[in-house]
Amino acid sequence: PIHSPVIWDGFSIQSPMNGTLDLNLIPSWFVDEIKIQYGGDGAFFGTGNIGGAIHLIDQAIDTNTLEVKAGMARASFSNYSIPGSVSISGEKIGFRLKWLSQSGVNDHPY
């Protein structure tokens, strides 16, 4: 678990109970950019956070855009994942939908 603040588009996503977050639970497909803020400026995001902060950022959608992305990954033990996203924007409004489907079977023989 990480004890430094993790900020996703301006919102802290750490547990309010103990202030930790397991970054393994966040699919990399959902994050467009990661920035690390070093030093004492991380205290801006809460007391005791003098070691810095991790910022997860989604990029803004360009005007008048239609974008579709998809991918597929397959690994051992029948594990696979299918990520995808659709972005649509006009002059005044934009919309992005991201999804991830994962499946795995522990078919390792004993």
Short mmCIF file of N, CA, C and O in Angstrom, two decimals, residues 2-107:
data_model
loop_
_atom_site.label_atom_id
_atom_site.label_comp_id
_atom_site.label_asym_id
_atom_site.label_seq_id
_atom_site.Cartn_x
_atom_site.Cartn_y
_atom_site.Cartn_z
N ILE A 2 0.33 2.31 -0.58
CA ILE A 2 1.04 3.59 -0.65
C ILE A 2 0.47 4.53 0.42
O ILE A 2 -0.74 4.64 0.58
N HIS A 3 1.37 5.20 1.14
CA HIS A 3 0.93 6.13 2.17
C HIS A 3 1.01 7.57 1.70
O HIS A 3 0.53 8.46 2.39
N SER A 4 1.62 7.84 0.55
CA SER A 4 1.63 9.18 -0.02
C SER A 4 0.25 9.44 -0.62
O SER A 4 -0.41 8.52 -1.07
N PRO A 5 -0.16 10.70 -0.67
CA PRO A 5 -1.48 10.98 -1.24
C PRO A 5 -1.53 10.66 -2.73
O PRO A 5 -0.59 10.94 -3.47
N VAL A 6 -2.61 10.03 -3.17
CA VAL A 6 -2.84 9.73 -4.57
C VAL A 6 -4.07 10.53 -4.99
O VAL A 6 -5.15 10.36 -4.44
N ILE A 7 -3.87 11.43 -5.96
CA ILE A 7 -4.89 12.37 -6.39
C ILE A 7 -5.29 12.04 -7.82
O ILE A 7 -4.44 12.01 -8.71
N TRP A 8 -6.57 11.76 -8.07
CA TRP A 8 -7.07 11.47 -9.41
C TRP A 8 -7.94 12.65 -9.84
O TRP A 8 -9.04 12.83 -9.33
N ASP A 9 -7.44 13.44 -10.78
CA ASP A 9 -8.14 14.62 -11.29
C ASP A 9 -8.62 15.54 -10.16
O ASP A 9 -9.75 16.03 -10.18
N GLY A 10 -7.79 15.73 -9.14
CA GLY A 10 -8.10 16.66 -8.06
C GLY A 10 -8.78 16.05 -6.85
O GLY A 10 -9.00 16.73 -5.86
N PHE A 11 -9.13 14.77 -6.91
CA PHE A 11 -9.81 14.10 -5.80
C PHE A 11 -8.90 13.04 -5.20
O PHE A 11 -8.33 12.22 -5.91
N SER A 12 -8.80 13.04 -3.88
CA SER A 12 -8.02 12.02 -3.19
C SER A 12 -8.77 10.69 -3.26
O SER A 12 -9.95 10.62 -2.96
N ILE A 13 -8.06 9.63 -3.65
CA ILE A 13 -8.71 8.32 -3.75
C ILE A 13 -8.15 7.34 -2.72
O ILE A 13 -8.35 6.13 -2.84
N GLN A 14 -7.51 7.87 -1.70
CA GLN A 14 -7.01 7.02 -0.63
C GLN A 14 -8.14 6.61 0.30
O GLN A 14 -9.18 7.25 0.35
N SER A 15 -7.90 5.56 1.06
CA SER A 15 -8.88 5.11 2.04
C SER A 15 -8.99 6.14 3.16
O SER A 15 -7.99 6.57 3.72
N PRO A 16 -10.20 6.57 3.50
CA PRO A 16 -10.35 7.52 4.60
C PRO A 16 -10.07 6.87 5.96
O PRO A 16 -9.84 7.56 6.94
N MET A 17 -10.08 5.55 6.01
CA MET A 17 -9.84 4.85 7.28
C MET A 17 -8.38 4.85 7.68
O MET A 17 -8.04 5.14 8.81
N ASN A 18 -7.48 4.50 6.72
CA ASN A 18 -6.07 4.41 7.08
C ASN A 18 -5.14 5.17 6.15
O ASN A 18 -3.93 5.11 6.32
N GLY A 19 -5.65 5.86 5.17
CA GLY A 19 -4.84 6.71 4.30
C GLY A 19 -3.98 5.95 3.30
O GLY A 19 -3.03 6.51 2.78
N THR A 20 -4.30 4.70 3.01
CA THR A 20 -3.50 3.93 2.06
C THR A 20 -4.30 3.66 0.78
O THR A 20 -5.51 3.85 0.73
N LEU A 21 -3.57 3.21 -0.24
CA LEU A 21 -4.19 2.85 -1.51
C LEU A 21 -3.32 1.79 -2.17
O LEU A 21 -2.09 1.92 -2.20
N ASP A 22 -3.91 0.74 -2.69
CA ASP A 22 -3.20 -0.28 -3.44
C ASP A 22 -3.30 0.07 -4.92
O ASP A 22 -4.36 -0.07 -5.53
N LEU A 23 -2.19 0.53 -5.51
CA LEU A 23 -2.21 0.94 -6.91
C LEU A 23 -2.44 -0.23 -7.86
O LEU A 23 -2.76 -0.02 -9.03
N ASN A 24 -2.30 -1.46 -7.39
CA ASN A 24 -2.59 -2.62 -8.23
C ASN A 24 -4.07 -2.72 -8.58
O ASN A 24 -4.44 -3.42 -9.52
N LEU A 25 -4.92 -2.04 -7.84
CA LEU A 25 -6.36 -2.09 -8.09
C LEU A 25 -6.82 -1.11 -9.16
O LEU A 25 -7.97 -1.14 -9.57
N ILE A 26 -5.92 -0.23 -9.62
CA ILE A 26 -6.27 0.76 -10.64
C ILE A 26 -5.71 0.31 -11.98
O ILE A 26 -4.48 0.25 -12.15
N PRO A 27 -6.54 -0.03 -12.96
CA PRO A 27 -6.03 -0.44 -14.27
C PRO A 27 -5.30 0.72 -14.95
O PRO A 27 -5.77 1.85 -14.94
N SER A 28 -4.15 0.43 -15.51
CA SER A 28 -3.37 1.49 -16.18
C SER A 28 -4.13 2.06 -17.38
O SER A 28 -3.88 3.19 -17.80
N TRP A 29 -5.07 1.31 -17.92
CA TRP A 29 -5.88 1.78 -19.05
C TRP A 29 -6.71 3.01 -18.68
O TRP A 29 -7.03 3.82 -19.53
N PHE A 30 -7.04 3.17 -17.41
CA PHE A 30 -7.91 4.25 -16.98
C PHE A 30 -7.17 5.56 -16.74
O PHE A 30 -7.79 6.58 -16.49
N VAL A 31 -5.85 5.56 -16.80
CA VAL A 31 -5.05 6.75 -16.50
C VAL A 31 -4.29 7.17 -17.75
O VAL A 31 -3.59 6.35 -18.35
N ASP A 32 -4.38 8.46 -18.13
CA ASP A 32 -3.67 8.95 -19.31
C ASP A 32 -2.27 9.44 -18.98
O ASP A 32 -1.37 9.36 -19.80
N GLU A 33 -2.08 9.98 -17.77
CA GLU A 33 -0.79 10.56 -17.40
C GLU A 33 -0.59 10.44 -15.89
O GLU A 33 -1.55 10.55 -15.12
N ILE A 34 0.65 10.21 -15.47
CA ILE A 34 0.98 10.15 -14.05
C ILE A 34 2.09 11.16 -13.77
O ILE A 34 3.10 11.18 -14.48
N LYS A 35 1.88 12.00 -12.77
CA LYS A 35 2.89 12.97 -12.36
C LYS A 35 3.21 12.75 -10.89
O LYS A 35 2.31 12.48 -10.08
N ILE A 36 4.48 12.84 -10.55
CA ILE A 36 4.91 12.70 -9.17
C ILE A 36 5.36 14.05 -8.67
O ILE A 36 6.21 14.69 -9.28
N GLN A 37 4.79 14.48 -7.57
CA GLN A 37 5.13 15.76 -6.95
C GLN A 37 6.04 15.45 -5.77
O GLN A 37 5.65 14.78 -4.82
N TYR A 38 7.28 15.92 -5.84
CA TYR A 38 8.28 15.61 -4.82
C TYR A 38 8.26 16.65 -3.71
O TYR A 38 7.90 17.80 -3.93
N GLY A 39 8.65 16.24 -2.53
CA GLY A 39 8.92 17.16 -1.43
C GLY A 39 7.71 17.62 -0.65
O GLY A 39 6.63 17.04 -0.72
N GLY A 40 7.92 18.68 0.11
CA GLY A 40 6.94 19.18 1.06
C GLY A 40 5.69 19.77 0.47
O GLY A 40 4.72 19.99 1.19
N ASP A 41 5.67 20.05 -0.83
CA ASP A 41 4.44 20.58 -1.43
C ASP A 41 3.30 19.57 -1.37
O ASP A 41 2.14 19.93 -1.54
N GLY A 42 3.62 18.30 -1.13
CA GLY A 42 2.58 17.28 -1.00
C GLY A 42 1.72 17.51 0.22
O GLY A 42 0.61 16.98 0.32
N ALA A 43 2.19 18.29 1.20
CA ALA A 43 1.40 18.58 2.40
C ALA A 43 0.16 19.39 2.08
O ALA A 43 -0.77 19.46 2.89
N PHE A 44 0.11 19.99 0.91
CA PHE A 44 -1.08 20.71 0.47
C PHE A 44 -2.28 19.78 0.39
O PHE A 44 -3.42 20.19 0.54
N PHE A 45 -2.03 18.48 0.21
CA PHE A 45 -3.10 17.50 0.06
C PHE A 45 -3.42 16.76 1.34
O PHE A 45 -4.05 15.72 1.31
N GLY A 46 -3.00 17.26 2.47
CA GLY A 46 -3.33 16.65 3.76
C GLY A 46 -2.15 16.70 4.71
O GLY A 46 -1.01 16.73 4.30
N THR A 47 -2.44 16.68 5.98
CA THR A 47 -1.38 16.75 6.97
C THR A 47 -0.57 15.46 6.97
O THR A 47 -1.08 14.38 6.73
N GLY A 48 0.70 15.59 7.23
CA GLY A 48 1.58 14.43 7.29
C GLY A 48 2.08 13.96 5.95
O GLY A 48 2.86 13.01 5.88
N ASN A 49 1.68 14.58 4.87
CA ASN A 49 2.11 14.16 3.53
C ASN A 49 3.28 15.01 3.07
O ASN A 49 3.20 15.73 2.09
N ILE A 50 4.39 14.92 3.78
CA ILE A 50 5.53 15.77 3.47
C ILE A 50 6.45 15.13 2.43
O ILE A 50 7.41 15.73 2.00
N GLY A 51 6.17 13.90 2.02
CA GLY A 51 7.04 13.21 1.07
C GLY A 51 6.65 13.39 -0.38
O GLY A 51 7.30 12.86 -1.25
N GLY A 52 5.59 14.11 -0.67
CA GLY A 52 5.17 14.30 -2.05
C GLY A 52 3.78 13.72 -2.29
O GLY A 52 3.09 13.31 -1.37
N ALA A 53 3.39 13.70 -3.56
CA ALA A 53 2.07 13.21 -3.94
C ALA A 53 2.15 12.59 -5.33
O ALA A 53 3.04 12.90 -6.12
N ILE A 54 1.21 11.69 -5.62
CA ILE A 54 1.10 11.06 -6.94
C ILE A 54 -0.20 11.55 -7.57
O ILE A 54 -1.26 11.44 -6.97
N HIS A 55 -0.10 12.11 -8.78
CA HIS A 55 -1.26 12.65 -9.48
C HIS A 55 -1.59 11.76 -10.68
O HIS A 55 -0.74 11.54 -11.55
N LEU A 56 -2.80 11.24 -10.73
CA LEU A 56 -3.30 10.47 -11.86
C LEU A 56 -4.20 11.40 -12.66
O LEU A 56 -5.14 11.98 -12.12
N ILE A 57 -3.92 11.55 -13.96
CA ILE A 57 -4.57 12.60 -14.75
C ILE A 57 -5.22 11.99 -15.99
O ILE A 57 -4.62 11.17 -16.69
N ASP A 58 -6.46 12.39 -16.26
CA ASP A 58 -7.14 12.09 -17.52
C ASP A 58 -7.00 13.30 -18.43
O ASP A 58 -7.24 14.43 -18.01
N GLN A 59 -6.61 13.08 -19.66
CA GLN A 59 -6.46 14.18 -20.61
C GLN A 59 -7.82 14.67 -21.07
O GLN A 59 -8.77 13.90 -21.18
N ALA A 60 -7.91 15.94 -21.35
CA ALA A 60 -9.15 16.53 -21.86
C ALA A 60 -9.39 16.04 -23.29
O ALA A 60 -8.47 15.71 -24.02
N ILE A 61 -10.65 15.99 -23.65
CA ILE A 61 -11.04 15.55 -25.00
C ILE A 61 -11.00 16.76 -25.93
O ILE A 61 -11.48 17.84 -25.59
N ASP A 62 -10.41 16.59 -27.11
CA ASP A 62 -10.38 17.68 -28.09
C ASP A 62 -11.79 17.95 -28.62
O ASP A 62 -12.66 17.09 -28.61
N THR A 63 -11.99 19.16 -29.09
CA THR A 63 -13.29 19.56 -29.62
C THR A 63 -13.57 18.84 -30.94
O THR A 63 -12.67 18.64 -31.75
N ASN A 64 -14.83 18.48 -31.14
CA ASN A 64 -15.30 17.80 -32.35
C ASN A 64 -14.48 16.53 -32.63
O ASN A 64 -13.85 16.39 -33.66
N THR A 65 -14.52 15.61 -31.68
CA THR A 65 -13.73 14.40 -31.77
C THR A 65 -14.60 13.16 -31.62
O THR A 65 -15.53 13.15 -30.82
N LEU A 66 -14.30 12.17 -32.39
CA LEU A 66 -14.84 10.83 -32.19
C LEU A 66 -13.64 9.89 -32.20
O LEU A 66 -12.90 9.81 -33.18
N GLU A 67 -13.42 9.23 -31.06
CA GLU A 67 -12.24 8.36 -30.93
C GLU A 67 -12.67 7.05 -30.27
O GLU A 67 -13.37 7.05 -29.27
N VAL A 68 -12.25 5.95 -30.87
CA VAL A 68 -12.55 4.62 -30.34
C VAL A 68 -11.23 3.88 -30.19
O VAL A 68 -10.43 3.83 -31.13
N LYS A 69 -10.99 3.32 -29.00
CA LYS A 69 -9.78 2.55 -28.74
C LYS A 69 -10.16 1.20 -28.17
O LYS A 69 -11.12 1.10 -27.41
N ALA A 70 -9.40 0.19 -28.53
CA ALA A 70 -9.64 -1.15 -27.99
C ALA A 70 -8.32 -1.91 -27.96
O ALA A 70 -7.38 -1.57 -28.67
N GLY A 71 -8.26 -2.89 -27.12
CA GLY A 71 -7.05 -3.70 -27.02
C GLY A 71 -7.40 -5.07 -26.47
O GLY A 71 -8.53 -5.35 -26.08
N MET A 72 -6.38 -5.94 -26.45
CA MET A 72 -6.58 -7.27 -25.87
C MET A 72 -5.23 -7.78 -25.39
O MET A 72 -4.22 -7.58 -26.04
N ALA A 73 -5.25 -8.42 -24.23
CA ALA A 73 -4.04 -9.04 -23.69
C ALA A 73 -4.39 -10.44 -23.22
O ALA A 73 -5.46 -10.67 -22.66
N ARG A 74 -3.47 -11.36 -23.47
CA ARG A 74 -3.68 -12.74 -23.05
C ARG A 74 -2.40 -13.20 -22.37
O ARG A 74 -1.31 -12.89 -22.80
N ALA A 75 -2.56 -13.94 -21.28
CA ALA A 75 -1.41 -14.43 -20.52
C ALA A 75 -1.63 -15.89 -20.14
O ALA A 75 -2.63 -16.50 -20.52
N SER A 76 -0.71 -16.42 -19.38
CA SER A 76 -0.81 -17.80 -18.96
C SER A 76 -1.98 -18.00 -18.00
O SER A 76 -2.57 -17.04 -17.50
N PHE A 77 -2.33 -19.25 -17.75
CA PHE A 77 -3.43 -19.62 -16.87
C PHE A 77 -4.77 -19.09 -17.36
O PHE A 77 -5.63 -18.73 -16.57
N SER A 78 -4.96 -18.98 -18.66
CA SER A 78 -6.21 -18.52 -19.27
C SER A 78 -6.62 -17.13 -18.81
O SER A 78 -7.80 -16.83 -18.70
N ASN A 79 -5.65 -16.28 -18.52
CA ASN A 79 -5.93 -14.89 -18.14
C ASN A 79 -6.00 -14.03 -19.39
O ASN A 79 -5.14 -14.12 -20.26
N TYR A 80 -7.02 -13.20 -19.48
CA TYR A 80 -7.10 -12.24 -20.58
C TYR A 80 -7.82 -10.98 -20.10
O TYR A 80 -8.57 -11.00 -19.14
N SER A 81 -7.55 -9.89 -20.80
CA SER A 81 -8.24 -8.63 -20.52
C SER A 81 -8.53 -7.93 -21.84
O SER A 81 -7.77 -8.03 -22.80
N ILE A 82 -9.67 -7.24 -21.87
CA ILE A 82 -10.10 -6.49 -23.05
C ILE A 82 -10.46 -5.08 -22.60
O ILE A 82 -11.53 -4.87 -22.04
N PRO A 83 -9.55 -4.11 -22.79
CA PRO A 83 -9.86 -2.72 -22.46
C PRO A 83 -10.41 -1.99 -23.69
O PRO A 83 -10.16 -2.38 -24.83
N GLY A 84 -11.16 -0.94 -23.44
CA GLY A 84 -11.69 -0.13 -24.53
C GLY A 84 -12.13 1.23 -24.05
O GLY A 84 -12.30 1.47 -22.85
N SER A 85 -12.26 2.15 -24.98
CA SER A 85 -12.77 3.48 -24.65
C SER A 85 -13.41 4.11 -25.88
O SER A 85 -13.03 3.82 -27.01
N VAL A 86 -14.37 4.97 -25.62
CA VAL A 86 -15.05 5.75 -26.66
C VAL A 86 -15.09 7.19 -26.18
O VAL A 86 -15.51 7.46 -25.05
N SER A 87 -14.62 8.12 -27.01
CA SER A 87 -14.64 9.54 -26.69
C SER A 87 -15.41 10.28 -27.78
O SER A 87 -15.13 10.10 -28.97
N ILE A 88 -16.36 11.10 -27.37
CA ILE A 88 -17.16 11.89 -28.30
C ILE A 88 -17.23 13.30 -27.74
O ILE A 88 -17.49 13.49 -26.55
N SER A 89 -17.01 14.30 -28.59
CA SER A 89 -17.13 15.69 -28.11
C SER A 89 -17.64 16.58 -29.23
O SER A 89 -17.44 16.32 -30.40
N GLY A 90 -18.32 17.62 -28.79
CA GLY A 90 -18.81 18.65 -29.70
C GLY A 90 -18.24 19.99 -29.29
O GLY A 90 -17.22 20.07 -28.62
N GLU A 91 -18.94 21.07 -29.64
CA GLU A 91 -18.47 22.41 -29.31
C GLU A 91 -18.58 22.70 -27.82
O GLU A 91 -17.74 23.39 -27.25
N LYS A 92 -19.61 22.18 -27.14
CA LYS A 92 -19.86 22.56 -25.75
C LYS A 92 -19.79 21.41 -24.75
O LYS A 92 -19.77 21.65 -23.56
N ILE A 93 -19.77 20.17 -25.21
CA ILE A 93 -19.81 19.05 -24.28
C ILE A 93 -18.95 17.91 -24.82
O ILE A 93 -18.79 17.74 -26.02
N GLY A 94 -18.38 17.15 -23.88
CA GLY A 94 -17.58 15.99 -24.25
C GLY A 94 -17.93 14.82 -23.35
O GLY A 94 -18.37 14.99 -22.22
N PHE A 95 -17.72 13.62 -23.86
CA PHE A 95 -18.08 12.41 -23.14
C PHE A 95 -17.02 11.35 -23.42
O PHE A 95 -16.60 11.18 -24.57
N ARG A 96 -16.57 10.67 -22.36
CA ARG A 96 -15.63 9.56 -22.53
C ARG A 96 -16.08 8.40 -21.66
O ARG A 96 -16.41 8.58 -20.49
N LEU A 97 -16.10 7.23 -22.24
CA LEU A 97 -16.44 6.00 -21.53
C LEU A 97 -15.27 5.04 -21.67
O LEU A 97 -14.82 4.76 -22.78
N LYS A 98 -14.76 4.56 -20.52
CA LYS A 98 -13.68 3.58 -20.52
C LYS A 98 -14.17 2.33 -19.81
O LYS A 98 -14.91 2.42 -18.85
N TRP A 99 -13.75 1.15 -20.30
CA TRP A 99 -14.15 -0.09 -19.65
C TRP A 99 -12.99 -1.08 -19.72
O TRP A 99 -12.07 -0.94 -20.51
N LEU A 100 -13.08 -2.08 -18.86
CA LEU A 100 -12.08 -3.14 -18.82
C LEU A 100 -12.77 -4.43 -18.41
O LEU A 100 -13.44 -4.48 -17.38
N SER A 101 -12.62 -5.45 -19.22
CA SER A 101 -13.14 -6.77 -18.90
C SER A 101 -11.96 -7.70 -18.67
O SER A 101 -11.06 -7.79 -19.51
N GLN A 102 -11.93 -8.34 -17.50
CA GLN A 102 -10.83 -9.26 -17.18
C GLN A 102 -11.39 -10.61 -16.79
O GLN A 102 -12.46 -10.70 -16.17
N SER A 103 -10.65 -11.65 -17.13
CA SER A 103 -11.06 -12.99 -16.76
C SER A 103 -9.81 -13.85 -16.59
O SER A 103 -8.81 -13.64 -17.28
N GLY A 104 -9.88 -14.78 -15.67
CA GLY A 104 -8.75 -15.67 -15.46
C GLY A 104 -9.19 -16.95 -14.78
O GLY A 104 -10.14 -16.96 -13.99
N VAL A 105 -8.52 -18.04 -15.12
CA VAL A 105 -8.83 -19.33 -14.53
C VAL A 105 -7.50 -19.93 -14.05
O VAL A 105 -6.53 -19.98 -14.80
N ASN A 106 -7.47 -20.36 -12.82
CA ASN A 106 -6.29 -21.02 -12.32
C ASN A 106 -6.35 -22.50 -12.74
O ASN A 106 -6.82 -23.35 -12.01
N ASP A 107 -5.89 -22.77 -13.97
CA ASP A 107 -5.94 -24.13 -14.49
C ASP A 107 -4.58 -24.82 -14.40
O ASP A 107 -4.27 -25.71 -15.18
#
